[in-house]
Short mmCIF file of C-alpha atoms in Angstrom, two decimals:
data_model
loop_
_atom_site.label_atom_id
_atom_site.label_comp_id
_atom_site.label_asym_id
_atom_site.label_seq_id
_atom_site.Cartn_x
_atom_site.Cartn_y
_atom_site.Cartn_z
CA UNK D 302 52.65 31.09 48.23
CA UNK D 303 55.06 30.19 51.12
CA UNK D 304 52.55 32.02 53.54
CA UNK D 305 49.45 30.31 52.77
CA UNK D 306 47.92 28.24 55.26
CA UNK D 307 44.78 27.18 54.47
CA UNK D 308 41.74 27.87 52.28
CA UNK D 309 39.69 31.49 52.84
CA UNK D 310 36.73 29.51 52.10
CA UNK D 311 34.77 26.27 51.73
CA UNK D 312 33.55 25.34 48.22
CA UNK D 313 30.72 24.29 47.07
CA UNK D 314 31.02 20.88 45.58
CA UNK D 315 27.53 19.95 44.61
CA UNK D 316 26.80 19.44 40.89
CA UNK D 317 22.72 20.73 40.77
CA UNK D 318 20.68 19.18 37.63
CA UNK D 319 17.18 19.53 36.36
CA UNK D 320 15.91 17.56 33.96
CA UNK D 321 13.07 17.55 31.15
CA UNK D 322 11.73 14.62 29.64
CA UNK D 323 8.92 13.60 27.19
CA UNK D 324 5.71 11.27 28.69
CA UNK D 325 7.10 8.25 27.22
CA UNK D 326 11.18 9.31 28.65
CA UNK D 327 12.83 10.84 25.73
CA UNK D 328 15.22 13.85 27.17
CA UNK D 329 14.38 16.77 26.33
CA UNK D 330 16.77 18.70 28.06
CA UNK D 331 18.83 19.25 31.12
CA UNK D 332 20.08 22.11 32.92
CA UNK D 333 23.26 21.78 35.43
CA UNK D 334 24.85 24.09 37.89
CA UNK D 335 28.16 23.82 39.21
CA UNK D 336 30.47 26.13 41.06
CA UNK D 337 34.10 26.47 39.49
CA UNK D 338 35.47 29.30 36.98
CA UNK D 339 36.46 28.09 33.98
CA UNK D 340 39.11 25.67 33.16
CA UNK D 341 41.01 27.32 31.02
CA UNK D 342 40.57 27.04 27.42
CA UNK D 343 41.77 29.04 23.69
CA UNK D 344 40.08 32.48 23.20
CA UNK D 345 37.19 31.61 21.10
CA UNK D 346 35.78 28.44 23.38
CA UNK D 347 33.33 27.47 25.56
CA UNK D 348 35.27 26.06 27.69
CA UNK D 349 34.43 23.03 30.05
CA UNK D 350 30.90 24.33 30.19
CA UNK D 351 30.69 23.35 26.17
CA UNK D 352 32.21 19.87 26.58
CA UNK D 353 30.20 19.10 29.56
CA UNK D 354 27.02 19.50 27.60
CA UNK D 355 28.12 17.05 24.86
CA UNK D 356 29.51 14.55 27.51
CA UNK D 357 26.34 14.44 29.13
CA UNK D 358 24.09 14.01 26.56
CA UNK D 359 26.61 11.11 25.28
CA UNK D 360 26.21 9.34 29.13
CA UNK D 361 22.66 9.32 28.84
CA UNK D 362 21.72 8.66 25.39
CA UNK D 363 20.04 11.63 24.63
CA UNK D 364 20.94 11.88 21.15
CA UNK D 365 19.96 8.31 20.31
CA UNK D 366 16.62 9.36 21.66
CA UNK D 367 15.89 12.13 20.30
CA UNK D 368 14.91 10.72 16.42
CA UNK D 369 12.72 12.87 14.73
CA UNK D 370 12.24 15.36 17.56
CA UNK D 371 14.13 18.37 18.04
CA UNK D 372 17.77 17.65 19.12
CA UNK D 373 18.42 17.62 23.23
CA UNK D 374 19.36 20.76 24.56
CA UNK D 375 22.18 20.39 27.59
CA UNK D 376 23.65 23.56 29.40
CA UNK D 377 25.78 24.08 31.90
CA UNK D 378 25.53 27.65 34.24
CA UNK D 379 28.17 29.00 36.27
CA UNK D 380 27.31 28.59 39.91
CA UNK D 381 29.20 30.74 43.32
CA UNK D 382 32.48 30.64 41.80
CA UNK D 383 33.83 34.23 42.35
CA UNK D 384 36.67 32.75 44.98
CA UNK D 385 37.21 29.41 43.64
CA UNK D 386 38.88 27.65 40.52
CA UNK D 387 40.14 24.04 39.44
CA UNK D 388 43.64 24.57 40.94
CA UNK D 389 43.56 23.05 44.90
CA UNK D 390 46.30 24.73 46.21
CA UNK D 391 46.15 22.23 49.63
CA UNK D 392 48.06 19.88 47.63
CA UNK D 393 52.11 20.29 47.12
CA UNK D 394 51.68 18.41 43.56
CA UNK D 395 48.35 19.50 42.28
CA UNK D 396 46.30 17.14 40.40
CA UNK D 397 46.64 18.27 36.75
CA UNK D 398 43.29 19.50 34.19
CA UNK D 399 42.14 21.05 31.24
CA UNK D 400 38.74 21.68 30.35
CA UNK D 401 38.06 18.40 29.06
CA UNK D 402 38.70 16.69 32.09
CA UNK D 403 36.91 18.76 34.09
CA UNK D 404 33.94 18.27 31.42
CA UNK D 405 34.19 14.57 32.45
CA UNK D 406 34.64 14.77 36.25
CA UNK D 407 31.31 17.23 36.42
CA UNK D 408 29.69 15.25 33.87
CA UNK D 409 29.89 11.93 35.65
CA UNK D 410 28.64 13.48 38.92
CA UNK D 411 25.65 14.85 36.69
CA UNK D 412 25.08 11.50 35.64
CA UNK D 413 24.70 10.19 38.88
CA UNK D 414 21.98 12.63 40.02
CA UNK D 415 20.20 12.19 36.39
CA UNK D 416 19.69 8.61 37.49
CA UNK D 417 18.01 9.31 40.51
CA UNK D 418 15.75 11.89 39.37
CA UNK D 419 12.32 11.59 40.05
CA UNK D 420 10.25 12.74 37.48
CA UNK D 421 6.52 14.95 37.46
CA UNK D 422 4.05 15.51 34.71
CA UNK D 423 3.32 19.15 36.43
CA UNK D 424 5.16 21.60 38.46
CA UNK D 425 4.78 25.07 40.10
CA UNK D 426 6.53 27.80 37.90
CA UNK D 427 6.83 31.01 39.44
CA UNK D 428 9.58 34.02 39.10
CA UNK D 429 10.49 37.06 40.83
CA UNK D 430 12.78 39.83 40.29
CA UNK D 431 13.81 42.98 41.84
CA UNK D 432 16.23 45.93 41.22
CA UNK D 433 18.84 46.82 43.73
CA UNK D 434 20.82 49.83 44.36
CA UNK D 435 24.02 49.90 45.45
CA UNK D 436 26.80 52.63 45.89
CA UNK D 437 30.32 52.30 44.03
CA UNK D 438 33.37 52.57 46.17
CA UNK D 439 34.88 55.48 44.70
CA UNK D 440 38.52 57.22 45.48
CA UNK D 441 38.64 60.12 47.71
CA UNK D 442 39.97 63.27 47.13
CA UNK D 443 43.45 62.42 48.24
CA UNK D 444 43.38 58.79 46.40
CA UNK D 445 41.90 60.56 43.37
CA UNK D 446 44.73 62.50 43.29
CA UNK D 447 47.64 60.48 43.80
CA UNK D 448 46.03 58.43 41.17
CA UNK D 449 45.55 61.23 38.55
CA UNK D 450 49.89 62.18 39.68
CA UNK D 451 50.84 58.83 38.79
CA UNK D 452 48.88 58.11 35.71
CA UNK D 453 50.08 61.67 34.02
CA UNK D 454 53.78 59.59 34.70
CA UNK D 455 52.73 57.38 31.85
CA UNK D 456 50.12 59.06 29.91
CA UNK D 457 52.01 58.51 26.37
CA UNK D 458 51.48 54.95 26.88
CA UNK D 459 49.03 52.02 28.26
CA UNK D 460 49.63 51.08 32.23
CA UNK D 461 52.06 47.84 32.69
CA UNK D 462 52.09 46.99 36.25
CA UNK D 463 49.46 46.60 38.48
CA UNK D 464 49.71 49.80 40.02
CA UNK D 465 49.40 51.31 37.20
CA UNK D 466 46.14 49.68 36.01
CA UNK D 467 44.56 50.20 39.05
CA UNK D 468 46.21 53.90 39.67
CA UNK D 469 44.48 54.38 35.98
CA UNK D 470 41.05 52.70 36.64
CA UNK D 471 40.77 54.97 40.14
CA UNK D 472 40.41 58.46 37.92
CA UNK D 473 38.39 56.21 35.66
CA UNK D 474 36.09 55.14 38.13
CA UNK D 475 35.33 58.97 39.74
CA UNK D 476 33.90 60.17 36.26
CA UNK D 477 31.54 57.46 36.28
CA UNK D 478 27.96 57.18 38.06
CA UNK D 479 28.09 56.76 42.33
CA UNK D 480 26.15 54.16 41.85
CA UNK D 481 24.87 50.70 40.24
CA UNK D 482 21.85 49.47 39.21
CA UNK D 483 21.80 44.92 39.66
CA UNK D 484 19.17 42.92 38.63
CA UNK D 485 18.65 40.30 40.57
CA UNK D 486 16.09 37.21 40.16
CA UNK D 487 14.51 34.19 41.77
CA UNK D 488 12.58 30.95 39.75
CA UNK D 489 10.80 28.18 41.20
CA UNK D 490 10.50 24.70 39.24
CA UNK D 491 8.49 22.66 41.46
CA UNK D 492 10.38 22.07 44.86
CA UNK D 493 13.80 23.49 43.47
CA UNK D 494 14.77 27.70 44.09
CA UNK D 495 17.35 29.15 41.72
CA UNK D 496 19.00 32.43 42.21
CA UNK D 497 20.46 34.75 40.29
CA UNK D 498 23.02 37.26 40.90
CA UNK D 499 25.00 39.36 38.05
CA UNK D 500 28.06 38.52 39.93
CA UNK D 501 30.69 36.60 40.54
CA UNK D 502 29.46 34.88 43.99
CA UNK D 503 31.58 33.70 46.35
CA UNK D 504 30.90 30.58 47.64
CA UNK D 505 30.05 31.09 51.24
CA UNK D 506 27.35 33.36 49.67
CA UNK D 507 26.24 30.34 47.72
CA UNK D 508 26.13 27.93 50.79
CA UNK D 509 24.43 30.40 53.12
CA UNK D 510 21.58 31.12 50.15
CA UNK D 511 21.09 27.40 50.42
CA UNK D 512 20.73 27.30 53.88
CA UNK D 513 18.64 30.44 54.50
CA UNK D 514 16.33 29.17 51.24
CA UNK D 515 13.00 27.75 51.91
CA UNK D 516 13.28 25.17 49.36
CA UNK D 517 14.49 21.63 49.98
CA UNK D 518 16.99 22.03 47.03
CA UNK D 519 18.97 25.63 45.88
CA UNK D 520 21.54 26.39 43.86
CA UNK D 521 22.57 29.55 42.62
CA UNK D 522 23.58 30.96 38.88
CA UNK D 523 26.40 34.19 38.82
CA UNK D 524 27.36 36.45 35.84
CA UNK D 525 23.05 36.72 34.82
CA UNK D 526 21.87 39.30 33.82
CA UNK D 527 25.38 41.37 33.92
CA UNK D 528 28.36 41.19 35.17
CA UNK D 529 28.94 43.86 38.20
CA UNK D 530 31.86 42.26 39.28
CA UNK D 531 33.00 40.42 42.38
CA UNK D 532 31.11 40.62 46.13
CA UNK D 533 33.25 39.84 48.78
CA UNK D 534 31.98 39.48 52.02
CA UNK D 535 32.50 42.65 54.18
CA UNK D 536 35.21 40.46 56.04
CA UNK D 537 37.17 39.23 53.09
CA UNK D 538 37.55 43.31 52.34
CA UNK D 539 39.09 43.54 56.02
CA UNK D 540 41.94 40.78 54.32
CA UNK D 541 42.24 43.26 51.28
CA UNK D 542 42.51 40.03 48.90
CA UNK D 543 42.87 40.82 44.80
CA UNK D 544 38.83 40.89 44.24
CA UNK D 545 38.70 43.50 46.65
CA UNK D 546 40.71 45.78 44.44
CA UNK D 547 38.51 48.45 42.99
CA UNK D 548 38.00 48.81 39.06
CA UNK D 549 35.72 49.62 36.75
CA UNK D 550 34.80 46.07 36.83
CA UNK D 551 34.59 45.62 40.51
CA UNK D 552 33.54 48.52 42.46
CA UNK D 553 30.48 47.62 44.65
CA UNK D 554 30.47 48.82 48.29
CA UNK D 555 31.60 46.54 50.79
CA UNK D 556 28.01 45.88 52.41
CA UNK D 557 27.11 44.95 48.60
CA UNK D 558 27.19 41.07 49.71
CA UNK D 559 25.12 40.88 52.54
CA UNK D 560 22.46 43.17 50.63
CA UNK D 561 22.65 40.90 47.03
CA UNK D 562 22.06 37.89 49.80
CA UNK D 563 19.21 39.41 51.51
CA UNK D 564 17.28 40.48 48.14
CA UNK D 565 17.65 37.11 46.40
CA UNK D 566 16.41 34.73 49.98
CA UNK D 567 13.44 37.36 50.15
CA UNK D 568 12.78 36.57 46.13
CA UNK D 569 13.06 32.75 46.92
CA UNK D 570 10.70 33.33 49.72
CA UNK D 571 8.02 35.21 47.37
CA UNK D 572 8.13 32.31 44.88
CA UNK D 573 8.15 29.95 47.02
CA UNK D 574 4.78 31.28 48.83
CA UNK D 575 3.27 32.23 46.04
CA UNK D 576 2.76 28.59 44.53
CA UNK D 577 0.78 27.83 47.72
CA UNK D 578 -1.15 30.91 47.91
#
């Protein structure tokens, strides 16, 4: 894009990991959060998420360890990736990837926090969860029927262009429900918060959550427990930016970010009291 001059947003580069381990130091398992969408990857895959779970077990000898016991257990979540990706568009010659590469670059930065973990024969577990309302950004009457004009202008056949889709999924969208029901959670292990948010987060959400969080260390999993589609900030809708297109599949009112944000630091505030209560 000849017009772009900068990034809309800083990402969040930190690669979160908790880990489990037996009394004498056998993993057990390990749990990993970073923020990226996938790699890229053929249909049936799971992507760099799947190879980063074998790479990591490989760099710390997990499955050496585990002998008789059940076999290590690695996973990888998806963490405030709804505006960011693999491709760094700063660069005129971006640095080429596939998923296995990726895999490796997260993987080594995993291994480097593994090391330093300190480890605790007993933590505070606590979890909270709430439901949360929020209104779908329907078409008005004049949208609704401009829409339903231009869809009956190809209604022998499925929509081709853009404008077409999202012509179609505007009449869709006004036979559906007003509103949408998210589930969202917050967990405490020991002095770490984790969020999560059926979305896909961006990741200035992400970085303020860590801020605003009363625990030393936060990170943040999207897509759980649904996927509601993407929450742009309220000023990212002012730029009008693809994710801010309205579909079936992303329809949440524009004040849906700062609310999702609000719910999950007052969860992380409830767990994190209630372990010292």
């Amino acid at each position: 894009n000849p017009n772009a001059i900068r990034r809309t947003g800083r990402p969040d580069t930190d690669v979160s990991v908790v880990s489990l381990q037996s009394p004498d130091g056998r993993p057990i398992a390990l749990l990993a959060n970073y923020s990226t969408h996938y790699a890229g990857s053929p249909a049936i895959s799971a992507d760099y998420f799947g190879v980063f779970c074998e790479k990591i077990a490989e760099r710390i000898g997990a499955n050496e360890a585990s002998g008789d016991h059940p076999p290590f257990m690695a996973a990888m979540t998806n963490g405030t990736s709804g505006d960011a990706n693999c491709v760094d568009f700063v660069r005129n010659a971006p640095r080429k990837f596939d998923y296995f590469s990726v895999a490796e670059d997260v993987a080594a930065a995993a291994e480097q926090a593994y090391r330093r973990i300190e480890y605790h024969d007993w933590a505070p577990i606590e979890m909270s969860e709430a439901l949360l309302e929020l209104a779908v950004r329907l078409p008005d009457e004049q949208e609704l029927a401009e829409a339903k004009e231009f869809v009956a202008t190809f209604a022998d056949r499925k929509p081709k262009t853009t404008d077409e889709v999202y012509a179609r999924e505007a009449v869709i969208l006004s036979q559906l429900p007003p509103t949408r029901e998210l589930k969202l959670q917050a967990i405490r292990l020991g002095e770490l918060g984790i969020a999560a948010i059926p979305n896909e987060v961006y990741s200035i959400t992400g970085l303020t959550i860590k801020t605003d969080s009363p625990f030393p260390t936060t990170f943040t999993i999207e897509l759980a427990n649904g996927a509601e589609g993407y929450i742009p900030t309220p000023d990212q809708h002012a730029l009008g930016g693809y994710t801010t297109w309205r579909a079936r599949t992303s329809c949440l009112e524009e004040q849906a970010e700062p609310k999702i944000r609000a719910t999950v630091l007052k969860l992380l505030r409830e767990v994190y009291a209630a372990a010292r209560n």
